[in-house]
Short mmCIF file of C-alpha atoms in Angstrom, two decimals:
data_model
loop_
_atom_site.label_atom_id
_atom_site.label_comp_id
_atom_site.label_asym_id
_atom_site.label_seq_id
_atom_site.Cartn_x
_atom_site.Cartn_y
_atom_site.Cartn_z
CA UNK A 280 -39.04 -5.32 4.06
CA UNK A 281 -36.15 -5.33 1.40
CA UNK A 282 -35.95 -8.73 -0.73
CA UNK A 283 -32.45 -7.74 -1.43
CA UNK A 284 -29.30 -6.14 0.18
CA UNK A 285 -27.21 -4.11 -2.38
CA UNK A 286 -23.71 -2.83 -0.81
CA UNK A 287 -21.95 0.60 -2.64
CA UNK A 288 -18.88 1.11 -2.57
CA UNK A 289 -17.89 2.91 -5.84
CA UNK A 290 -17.36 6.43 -4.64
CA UNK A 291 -19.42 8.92 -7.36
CA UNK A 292 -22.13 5.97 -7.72
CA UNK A 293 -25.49 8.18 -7.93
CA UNK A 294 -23.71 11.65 -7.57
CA UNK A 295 -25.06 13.05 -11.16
CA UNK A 296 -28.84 11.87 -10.10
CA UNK A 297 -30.69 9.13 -7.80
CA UNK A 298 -31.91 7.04 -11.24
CA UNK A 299 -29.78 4.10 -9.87
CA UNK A 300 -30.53 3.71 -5.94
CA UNK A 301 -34.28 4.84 -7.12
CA UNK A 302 -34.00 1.67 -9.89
CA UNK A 303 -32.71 -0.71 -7.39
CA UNK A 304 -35.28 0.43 -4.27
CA UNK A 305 -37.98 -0.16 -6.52
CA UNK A 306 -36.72 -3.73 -7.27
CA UNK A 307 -36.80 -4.37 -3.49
CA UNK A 308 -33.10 -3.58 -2.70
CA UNK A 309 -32.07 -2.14 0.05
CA UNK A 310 -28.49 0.38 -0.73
CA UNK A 311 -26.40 0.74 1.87
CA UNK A 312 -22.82 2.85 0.55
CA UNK A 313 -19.37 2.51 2.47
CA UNK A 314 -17.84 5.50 2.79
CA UNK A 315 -14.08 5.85 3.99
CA UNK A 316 -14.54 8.08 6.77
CA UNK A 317 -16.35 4.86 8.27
CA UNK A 318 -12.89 2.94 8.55
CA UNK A 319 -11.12 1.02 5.56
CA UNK A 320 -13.81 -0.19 3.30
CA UNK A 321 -11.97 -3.85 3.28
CA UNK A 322 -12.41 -4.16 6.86
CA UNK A 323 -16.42 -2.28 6.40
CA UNK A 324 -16.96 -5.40 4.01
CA UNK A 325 -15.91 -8.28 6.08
CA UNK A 326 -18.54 -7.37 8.38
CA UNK A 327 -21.43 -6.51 5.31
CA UNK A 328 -20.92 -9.31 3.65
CA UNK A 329 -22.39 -11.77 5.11
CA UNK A 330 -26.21 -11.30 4.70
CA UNK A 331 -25.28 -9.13 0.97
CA UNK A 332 -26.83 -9.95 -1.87
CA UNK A 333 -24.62 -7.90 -4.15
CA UNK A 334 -22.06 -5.45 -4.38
CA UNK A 335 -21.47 -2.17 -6.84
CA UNK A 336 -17.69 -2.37 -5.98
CA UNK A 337 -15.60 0.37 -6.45
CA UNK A 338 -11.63 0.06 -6.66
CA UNK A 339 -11.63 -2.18 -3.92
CA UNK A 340 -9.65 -5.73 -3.83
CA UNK A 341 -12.00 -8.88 -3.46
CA UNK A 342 -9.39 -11.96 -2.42
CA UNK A 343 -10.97 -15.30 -1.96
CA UNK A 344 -11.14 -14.61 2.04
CA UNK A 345 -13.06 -11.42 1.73
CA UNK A 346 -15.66 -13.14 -1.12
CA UNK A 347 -15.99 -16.51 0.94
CA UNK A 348 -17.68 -14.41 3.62
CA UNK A 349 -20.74 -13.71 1.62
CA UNK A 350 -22.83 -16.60 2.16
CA UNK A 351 -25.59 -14.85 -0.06
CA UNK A 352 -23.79 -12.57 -2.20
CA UNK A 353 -24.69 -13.37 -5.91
CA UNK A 354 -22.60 -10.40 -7.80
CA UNK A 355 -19.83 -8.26 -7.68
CA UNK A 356 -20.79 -5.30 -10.18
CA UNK A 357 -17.81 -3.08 -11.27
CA UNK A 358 -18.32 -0.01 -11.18
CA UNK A 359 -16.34 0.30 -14.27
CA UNK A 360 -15.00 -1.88 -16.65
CA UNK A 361 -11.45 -3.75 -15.19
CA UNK A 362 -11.62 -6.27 -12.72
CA UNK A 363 -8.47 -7.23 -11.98
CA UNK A 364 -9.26 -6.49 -8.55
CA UNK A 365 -11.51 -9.17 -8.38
CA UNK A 366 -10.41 -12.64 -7.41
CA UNK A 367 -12.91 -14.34 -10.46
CA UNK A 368 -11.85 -17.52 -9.91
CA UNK A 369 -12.54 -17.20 -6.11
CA UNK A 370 -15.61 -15.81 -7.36
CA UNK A 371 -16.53 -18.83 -9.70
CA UNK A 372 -15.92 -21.10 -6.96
CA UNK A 373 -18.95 -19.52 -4.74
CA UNK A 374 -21.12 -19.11 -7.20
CA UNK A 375 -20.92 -15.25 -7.26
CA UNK A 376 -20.93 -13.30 -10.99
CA UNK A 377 -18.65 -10.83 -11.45
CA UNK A 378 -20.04 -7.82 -14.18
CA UNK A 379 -18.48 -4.77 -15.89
CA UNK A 380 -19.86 -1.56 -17.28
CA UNK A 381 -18.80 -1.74 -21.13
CA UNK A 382 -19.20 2.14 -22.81
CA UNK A 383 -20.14 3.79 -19.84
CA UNK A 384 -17.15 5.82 -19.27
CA UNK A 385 -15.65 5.27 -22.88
CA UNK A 386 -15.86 8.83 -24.12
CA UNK A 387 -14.61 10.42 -20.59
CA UNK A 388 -11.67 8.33 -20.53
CA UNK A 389 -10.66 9.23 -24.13
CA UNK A 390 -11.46 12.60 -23.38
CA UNK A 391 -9.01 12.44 -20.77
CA UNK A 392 -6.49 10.58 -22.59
CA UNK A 393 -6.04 13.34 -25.39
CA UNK A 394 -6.11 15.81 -22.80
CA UNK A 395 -2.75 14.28 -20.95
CA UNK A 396 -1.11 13.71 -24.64
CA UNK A 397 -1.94 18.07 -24.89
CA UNK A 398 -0.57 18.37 -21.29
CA UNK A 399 2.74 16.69 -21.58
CA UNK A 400 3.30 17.50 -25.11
CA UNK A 401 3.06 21.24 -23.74
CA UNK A 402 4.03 21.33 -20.55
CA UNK A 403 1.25 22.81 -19.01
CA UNK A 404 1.29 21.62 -15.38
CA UNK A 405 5.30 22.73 -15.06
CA UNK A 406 4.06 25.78 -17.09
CA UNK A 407 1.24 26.59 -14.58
CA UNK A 408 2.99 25.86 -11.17
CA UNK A 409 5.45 28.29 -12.32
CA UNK A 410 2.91 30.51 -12.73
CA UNK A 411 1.50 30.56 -9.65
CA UNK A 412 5.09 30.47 -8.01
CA UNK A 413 5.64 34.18 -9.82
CA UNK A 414 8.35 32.21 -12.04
CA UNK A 415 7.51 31.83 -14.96
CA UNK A 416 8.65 29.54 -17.94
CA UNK A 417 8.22 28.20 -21.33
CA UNK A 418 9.96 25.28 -21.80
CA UNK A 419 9.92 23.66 -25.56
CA UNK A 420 7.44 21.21 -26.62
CA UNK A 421 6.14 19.04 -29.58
CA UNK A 422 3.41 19.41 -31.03
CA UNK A 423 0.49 16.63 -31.93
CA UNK A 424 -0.74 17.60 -35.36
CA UNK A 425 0.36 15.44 -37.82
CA UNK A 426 2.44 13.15 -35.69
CA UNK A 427 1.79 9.31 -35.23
CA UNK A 428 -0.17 8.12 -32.72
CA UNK A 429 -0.13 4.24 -30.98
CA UNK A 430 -2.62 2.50 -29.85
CA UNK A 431 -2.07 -0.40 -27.45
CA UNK A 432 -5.54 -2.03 -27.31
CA UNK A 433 -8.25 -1.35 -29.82
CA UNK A 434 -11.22 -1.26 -27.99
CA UNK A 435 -13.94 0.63 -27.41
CA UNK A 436 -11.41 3.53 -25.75
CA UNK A 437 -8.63 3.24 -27.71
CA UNK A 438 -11.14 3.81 -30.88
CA UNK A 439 -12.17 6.83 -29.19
CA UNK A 440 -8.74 8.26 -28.75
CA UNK A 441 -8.01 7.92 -32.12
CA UNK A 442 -11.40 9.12 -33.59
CA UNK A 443 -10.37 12.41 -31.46
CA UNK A 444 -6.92 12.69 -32.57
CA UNK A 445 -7.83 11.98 -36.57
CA UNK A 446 -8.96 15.74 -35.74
CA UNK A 447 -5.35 16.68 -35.25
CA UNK A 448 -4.46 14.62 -38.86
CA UNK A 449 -2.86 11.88 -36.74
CA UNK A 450 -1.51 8.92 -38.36
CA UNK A 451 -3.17 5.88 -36.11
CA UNK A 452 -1.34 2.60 -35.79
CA UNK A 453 -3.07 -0.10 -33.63
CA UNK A 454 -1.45 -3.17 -31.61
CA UNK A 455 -4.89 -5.60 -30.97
CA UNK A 456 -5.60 -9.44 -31.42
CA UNK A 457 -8.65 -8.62 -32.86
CA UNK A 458 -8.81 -5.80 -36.04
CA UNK A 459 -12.47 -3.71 -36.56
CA UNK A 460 -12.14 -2.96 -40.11
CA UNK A 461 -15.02 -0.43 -40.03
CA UNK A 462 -12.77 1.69 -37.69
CA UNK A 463 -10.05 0.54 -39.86
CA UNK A 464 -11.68 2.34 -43.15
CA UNK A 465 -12.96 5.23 -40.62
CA UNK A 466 -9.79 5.96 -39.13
CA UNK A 467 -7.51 5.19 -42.00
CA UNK A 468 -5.79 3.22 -38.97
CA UNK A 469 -3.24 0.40 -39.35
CA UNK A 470 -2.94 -2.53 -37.22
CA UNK A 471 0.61 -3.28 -36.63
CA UNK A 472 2.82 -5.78 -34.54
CA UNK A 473 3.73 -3.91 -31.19
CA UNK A 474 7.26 -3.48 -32.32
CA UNK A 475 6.83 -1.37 -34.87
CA UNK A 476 4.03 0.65 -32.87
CA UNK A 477 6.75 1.56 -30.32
CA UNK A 478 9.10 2.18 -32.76
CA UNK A 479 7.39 4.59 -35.04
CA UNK A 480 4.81 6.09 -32.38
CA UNK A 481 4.61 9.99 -31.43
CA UNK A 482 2.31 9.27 -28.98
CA UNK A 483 1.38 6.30 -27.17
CA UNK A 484 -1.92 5.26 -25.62
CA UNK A 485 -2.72 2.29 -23.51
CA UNK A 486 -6.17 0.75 -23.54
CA UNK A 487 -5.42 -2.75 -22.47
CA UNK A 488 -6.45 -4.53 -19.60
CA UNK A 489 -4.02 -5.79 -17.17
CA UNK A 490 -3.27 -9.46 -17.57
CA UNK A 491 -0.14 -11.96 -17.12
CA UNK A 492 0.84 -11.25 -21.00
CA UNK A 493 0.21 -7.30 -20.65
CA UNK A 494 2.11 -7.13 -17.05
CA UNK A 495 5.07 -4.78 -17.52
CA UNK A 496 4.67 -4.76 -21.26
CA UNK A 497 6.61 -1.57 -21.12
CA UNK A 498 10.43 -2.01 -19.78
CA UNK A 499 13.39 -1.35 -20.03
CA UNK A 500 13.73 -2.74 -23.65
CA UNK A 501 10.56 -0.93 -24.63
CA UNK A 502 12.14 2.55 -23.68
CA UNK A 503 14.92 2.15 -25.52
CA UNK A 504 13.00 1.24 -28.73
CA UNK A 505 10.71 4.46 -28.93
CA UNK A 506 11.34 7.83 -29.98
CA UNK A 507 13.31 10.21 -27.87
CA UNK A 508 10.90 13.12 -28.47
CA UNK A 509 7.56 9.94 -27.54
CA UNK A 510 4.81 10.52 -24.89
CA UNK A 511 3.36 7.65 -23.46
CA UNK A 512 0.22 8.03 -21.87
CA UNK A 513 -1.92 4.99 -19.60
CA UNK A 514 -5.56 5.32 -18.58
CA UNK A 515 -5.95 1.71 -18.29
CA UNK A 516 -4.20 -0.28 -15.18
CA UNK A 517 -1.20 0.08 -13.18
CA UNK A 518 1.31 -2.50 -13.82
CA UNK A 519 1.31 -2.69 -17.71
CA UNK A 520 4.16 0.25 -17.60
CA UNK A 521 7.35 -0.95 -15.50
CA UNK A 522 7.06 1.96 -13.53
CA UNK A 523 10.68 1.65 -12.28
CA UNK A 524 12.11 1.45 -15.88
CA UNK A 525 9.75 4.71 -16.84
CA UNK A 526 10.89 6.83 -14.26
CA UNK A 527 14.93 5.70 -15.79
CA UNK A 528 13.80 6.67 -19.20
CA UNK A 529 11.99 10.15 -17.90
CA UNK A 530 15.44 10.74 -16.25
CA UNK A 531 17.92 9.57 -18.75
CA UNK A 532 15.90 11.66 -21.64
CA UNK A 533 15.16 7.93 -23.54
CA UNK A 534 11.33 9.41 -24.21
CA UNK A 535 9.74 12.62 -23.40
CA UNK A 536 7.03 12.04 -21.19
CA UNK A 537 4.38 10.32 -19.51
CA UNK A 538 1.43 10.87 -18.05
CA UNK A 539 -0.35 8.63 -16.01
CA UNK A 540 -3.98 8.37 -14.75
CA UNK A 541 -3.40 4.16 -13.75
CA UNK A 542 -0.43 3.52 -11.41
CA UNK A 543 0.61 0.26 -9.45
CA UNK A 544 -0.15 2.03 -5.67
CA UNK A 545 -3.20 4.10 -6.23
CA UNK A 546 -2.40 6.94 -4.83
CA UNK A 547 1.34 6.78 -5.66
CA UNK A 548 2.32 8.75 -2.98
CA UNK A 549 5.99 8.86 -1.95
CA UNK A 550 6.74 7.00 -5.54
CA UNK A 551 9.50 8.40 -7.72
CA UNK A 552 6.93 9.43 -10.36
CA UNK A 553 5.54 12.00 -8.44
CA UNK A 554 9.18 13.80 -7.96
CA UNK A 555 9.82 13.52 -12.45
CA UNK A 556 9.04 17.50 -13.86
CA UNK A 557 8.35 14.97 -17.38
CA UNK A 558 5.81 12.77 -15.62
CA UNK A 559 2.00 13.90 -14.94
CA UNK A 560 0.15 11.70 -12.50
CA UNK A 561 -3.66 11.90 -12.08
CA UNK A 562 -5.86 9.34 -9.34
CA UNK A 563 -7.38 7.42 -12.18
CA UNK A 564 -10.03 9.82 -12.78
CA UNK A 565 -10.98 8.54 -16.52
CA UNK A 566 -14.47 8.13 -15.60
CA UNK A 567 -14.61 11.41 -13.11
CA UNK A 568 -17.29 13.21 -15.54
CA UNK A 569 -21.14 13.65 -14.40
CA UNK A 570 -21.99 11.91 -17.73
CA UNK A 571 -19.96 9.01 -17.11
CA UNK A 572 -21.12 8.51 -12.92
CA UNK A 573 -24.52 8.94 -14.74
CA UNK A 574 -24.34 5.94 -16.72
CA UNK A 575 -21.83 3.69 -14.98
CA UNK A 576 -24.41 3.95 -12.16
CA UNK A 577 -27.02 3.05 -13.79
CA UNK A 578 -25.52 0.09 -15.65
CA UNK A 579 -24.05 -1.12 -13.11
CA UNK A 580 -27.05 -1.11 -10.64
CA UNK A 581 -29.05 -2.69 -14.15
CA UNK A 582 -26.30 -5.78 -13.92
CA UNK A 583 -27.38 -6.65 -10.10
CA UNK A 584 -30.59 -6.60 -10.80
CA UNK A 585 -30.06 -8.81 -14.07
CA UNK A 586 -28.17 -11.30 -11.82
CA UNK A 587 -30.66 -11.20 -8.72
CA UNK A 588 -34.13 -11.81 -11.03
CA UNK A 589 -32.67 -14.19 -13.47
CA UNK A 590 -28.90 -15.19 -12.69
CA UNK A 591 -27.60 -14.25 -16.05
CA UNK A 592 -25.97 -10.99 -16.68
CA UNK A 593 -24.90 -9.80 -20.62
CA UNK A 594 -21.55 -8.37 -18.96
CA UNK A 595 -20.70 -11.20 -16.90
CA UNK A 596 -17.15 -11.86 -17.00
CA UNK A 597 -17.37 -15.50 -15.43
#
């Protein structure tokens, strides 16, 4: 009989290989994964809850009334590395540890930053659906060598971004609270406040996690500051861009473009940045690579059972 009860609900967890559910069976765990076509997963976990020991959580929301339901459950491990999803504090109160998956989709999210910068700076969805509607077009674009790129959040993405776009003879300026001068001397990168970043940025990428001071940290005001010709581009969380105020700058011509893999309804559908030619939405698929399912599943499984045999996790967040 299983010592523990793991519930999955992170989609591609163990798609690439079985390493993770094999790690965690022969720890004692018994995996059970939600999938949608059971019914909505928030409803699936009110009634698995109860006797869990842990969750790999997906993009699902944990409120306090969902998490006070698991009378056992120890972790909540994010498949992933925001949790903003997570009630922590709720979490903290029952004694459950919330835990992220640092690196493991790093280099698939900055691969998938650049490519959106290369999309919108060239048109190519708007040149490929006219394409395939026997129309074709070839509207202007900018191009990204040489030009000045912005990075809003330093971290372990946003370093990756720039490493990649150094290859394109980028100048990198970085908005952070905390400066890495060995990817300062690598990069030849400048930190900077944020005003001058949205002032004198080409591009703009946004690594930041989604917080009270980084909620709509992109308005109206913002806009209106960068460059007419600027591409701002967010693989991090939905509700650091004002999406209402984008969609008046896409229209009015105050930037260029966006593209978007992080929106504030995930999927946006029937939202006005789905009807902007300037605006390329993905389904926050950053960390949609083999490699990265590979190791996010395997971290991630590696944090419950850190939390289950001793109680401590390294990525802990509470």
């Amino acid at each position: 009989m299983a010592k523990y009860k793991v519930i999955v609900t992170a989609r591609s967890f163990g798609k690439t290989d079985s390493k993770a559910r094999e790690l965690l069976e022969e720890d004692g765990c018994s995996v059970i994964k939600l999938e949608e076509a059971g019914g909505p997963i928030y409803e699936q976990l009110k009634n698995e809850l109860p006797d869990a020991d842990a969750v790999i959580a997906g993009l699902d929301d944990y409120d306090e009334r969902l998490l006070a339901r698991g009378g056992k459950l120890k972790v909540i491990s994010r498949y992933g590395v925001g949790y903003d999803r997570v009630d922590v504090g709720a979490a903290s109160k029952f004694g459950i540890k919330v835990t992220v998956t640092p690196g493991a989709n790093g280099d698939s999210v900055a691969d998938l930053a650049v490519g959106l910068m290369l999309a919108a700076a060239r048109n190519i969805p708007l040149m490929d659906a006219a394409m395939r509607a026997e129309a074709q077009k070839r509207p202007q674009g900018v191009e990204m060598f040489e030009k000045t790129l912005g990075v809003v959040g330093a971290g372990r993405i946003g370093q990756g971004v720039a490493r990649r776009c150094r290859g394109f003879g980028m100048k990198i300026l970085c908005y952070d609270v905390y400066q890495n001068e060995a990817f300062k001397d690598e990069c030849r990168a400048e930190y900077v406040s944020f005003e001058r970043l949205i002032r004198e940025s080409d591009f703009i990428t946004i690594h930041s996690p989604l917080t009270e001071e980084t909620k709509n940290m992109f308005g109206e005001r913002e806009f209106a500051v960068m460059k007419r010709d600027a591409i701002i581009v967010n693989t991090a969380r939905g509700g650091i861009i004002d999406e209402r105020a984008l969609c008046a700058a896409l229209r009015g011509g105050a930037i260029r473009g966006a593209a978007l893999d992080a929106t504030v309804s995930e999927p946006p559908y029937g939202e006005e940045i789905l009807t902007l030619p300037n605006c390329i939405v993905t389904p926050h698929a950053g960390a949609a690579t083999k490699e990265a399912s590979a190791k996010m599943s395997l971290m991630s499984a590696r944090n419950v059972l850190d939390v289950l045999t001793t109680g401590e996790c390294k990525y802990a967040v509470n």
